[in-house]
Amino acid sequence: MRFMIIVKATKDSEAGAMPSPQLLTDMGKFNEELAKAGVLLAGDGLQPSSKGARVRFSGPKRAVVDGPFAETKELVAGFWLWKVKSKEEAIEWVKRCPNPMPGDSEIEIRQVFEADDFGEQFTPDLREQAQRTYEQVSSRK
């Protein structure tokens, strides 16, 4: 099972505050643990929403909205992609994580869809296309 682990933004992270050297050290050690355990697939921190944009869809129309975005509690400051056996295992890893922000913070755990989750709608042709795309992306690493 794959899970996206989402570090929620705070007012400080949205203001562009950098993590302390100690937090960078602690996170580096935690990431090494994840890698050694074979859990870590990917992960990074994100720039504040003021450096981002959103694209809104309405039928065929597209509208670009530049950041920053107001609702800090709904924003993402960073993420990991983990491969674990269960949601419970992901929870246990998150509980071991250093607090990613000074003060209060929140980390969300969301399971990633797998091909089988889509049932019959995910036809053999679509599975083959997805596999080709995955192989192409994997070869870039």
Coordinates of C-alpha atoms in Angstrom, one line a residue:
M1 CA 0.0 0.0 0.0
R2 CA 1.2 3.5 -0.8
F3 CA 0.3 6.5 1.3
M4 CA 0.9 10.2 0.8
I5 CA 1.9 11.8 4.0
I6 CA 1.0 15.5 3.9
V7 CA 2.6 18.1 6.1
K8 CA 0.1 20.9 6.6
A9 CA 1.2 24.5 6.2
T10 CA 1.3 27.0 9.1
K11 CA 1.4 30.8 9.2
D12 CA 5.2 30.5 9.6
S13 CA 5.7 28.2 6.7
E14 CA 3.5 30.4 4.5
A15 CA 5.5 33.4 5.5
G16 CA 8.6 31.6 4.2
A17 CA 10.2 30.8 7.6
M18 CA 13.0 28.3 7.2
P19 CA 13.3 25.3 9.5
S20 CA 15.9 25.5 12.2
P21 CA 19.2 23.6 11.7
Q22 CA 18.2 21.2 14.4
L23 CA 14.9 20.4 12.6
L24 CA 16.7 19.9 9.4
T25 CA 19.1 17.5 11.2
D26 CA 16.2 15.6 12.9
M27 CA 14.3 15.4 9.6
G28 CA 17.4 14.1 7.8
K29 CA 17.8 11.3 10.3
F30 CA 14.1 10.5 10.1
N31 CA 14.3 10.3 6.3
E32 CA 17.3 8.0 6.6
E33 CA 15.3 5.7 8.8
L34 CA 12.5 5.7 6.3
A35 CA 14.9 4.9 3.5
K36 CA 16.7 2.1 5.4
A37 CA 13.3 0.5 6.2
G38 CA 12.3 0.6 2.5
V39 CA 9.3 2.9 3.3
L40 CA 10.4 6.1 1.6
L41 CA 9.5 6.5 -2.1
A42 CA 9.7 10.3 -2.4
G43 CA 9.4 13.4 -0.3
D44 CA 10.0 17.1 -0.3
G45 CA 9.1 20.4 1.3
L46 CA 7.1 23.0 -0.7
Q47 CA 7.7 26.7 -1.2
P48 CA 5.0 29.0 0.3
S49 CA 1.7 29.3 -1.7
S50 CA 2.8 32.9 -2.6
K51 CA 5.1 31.3 -5.1
G52 CA 2.4 29.1 -6.5
A53 CA -0.7 29.2 -8.6
R54 CA -4.0 27.3 -9.0
V55 CA -5.8 26.5 -12.3
R56 CA -9.5 26.5 -12.0
F57 CA -11.6 24.4 -14.4
S58 CA -15.1 25.2 -15.6
G59 CA -15.9 22.9 -18.5
P60 CA -13.5 23.8 -21.3
K61 CA -12.4 27.1 -19.6
R62 CA -9.3 27.5 -17.5
A63 CA -8.5 30.4 -15.1
V64 CA -5.2 30.9 -13.4
V65 CA -5.1 32.3 -9.8
D66 CA -1.8 33.3 -8.4
G67 CA -1.0 32.7 -4.7
P68 CA -0.9 33.3 -1.9
F69 CA -3.9 31.4 -0.8
A70 CA -5.8 32.5 2.3
E71 CA -6.7 29.3 4.1
T72 CA -3.4 28.2 5.6
K73 CA -4.9 25.2 7.4
E74 CA -5.8 23.8 3.9
L75 CA -2.4 24.2 2.4
V76 CA 0.4 21.7 2.0
A77 CA 3.9 22.5 3.2
G78 CA 5.5 19.2 2.3
F79 CA 4.9 15.6 1.6
W80 CA 6.3 12.1 1.6
L81 CA 5.2 9.1 -0.5
W82 CA 5.6 5.9 1.5
K83 CA 5.1 2.2 0.8
V84 CA 3.9 0.4 3.9
K85 CA 1.8 -2.6 4.7
S86 CA -1.1 -0.7 6.3
K87 CA -2.6 2.6 7.4
E88 CA -1.6 1.6 10.9
E89 CA 2.0 1.3 9.9
A90 CA 1.9 4.7 8.3
I91 CA 0.4 6.1 11.5
E92 CA 3.2 4.6 13.6
W93 CA 5.9 6.1 11.3
V94 CA 4.2 9.5 11.5
K95 CA 4.1 9.3 15.3
R96 CA 7.9 8.9 15.2
C97 CA 8.4 12.0 12.9
P98 CA 9.9 15.1 14.4
N99 CA 7.3 17.9 14.7
P100 CA 7.7 19.5 11.3
M101 CA 6.9 23.0 12.5
P102 CA 7.6 25.2 15.5
G103 CA 4.6 24.9 17.8
D104 CA 1.4 23.0 16.7
S105 CA 1.3 21.2 13.4
E106 CA -0.6 18.5 11.6
I107 CA 0.3 15.7 9.3
E108 CA -2.4 14.0 7.1
I109 CA -2.2 10.4 5.9
R110 CA -4.0 9.5 2.6
Q111 CA -3.9 6.2 0.8
V112 CA -2.9 6.4 -2.9
F113 CA -5.2 4.6 -5.4
E114 CA -3.8 1.4 -6.9
A115 CA -4.9 0.1 -10.3
D116 CA -7.1 -2.6 -8.8
D117 CA -9.1 0.1 -6.8
F118 CA -10.7 1.3 -10.1
G119 CA -12.3 -2.1 -10.9
E120 CA -13.5 -2.9 -14.4
Q121 CA -13.3 0.8 -15.5
F122 CA -9.5 0.4 -15.6
T123 CA -9.5 -1.7 -18.7
P124 CA -6.4 -3.8 -19.9
D125 CA -5.6 -1.0 -22.4
L126 CA -5.6 1.6 -19.6
R127 CA -3.5 -0.6 -17.4
E128 CA -1.0 -1.1 -20.2
Q129 CA -0.9 2.7 -20.8
A130 CA -0.4 3.3 -17.0
Q131 CA 2.4 0.8 -16.9
R132 CA 4.2 2.3 -19.9
T133 CA 3.9 5.8 -18.3
Y134 CA 5.2 4.5 -14.9
E135 CA 8.2 2.8 -16.6
Q136 CA 9.0 6.0 -18.5
V137 CA 8.9 8.1 -15.4
S138 CA 10.9 5.5 -13.4
S139 CA 13.7 5.4 -16.0
R140 CA 14.4 9.1 -15.4
K141 CA 15.5 8.6 -11.8

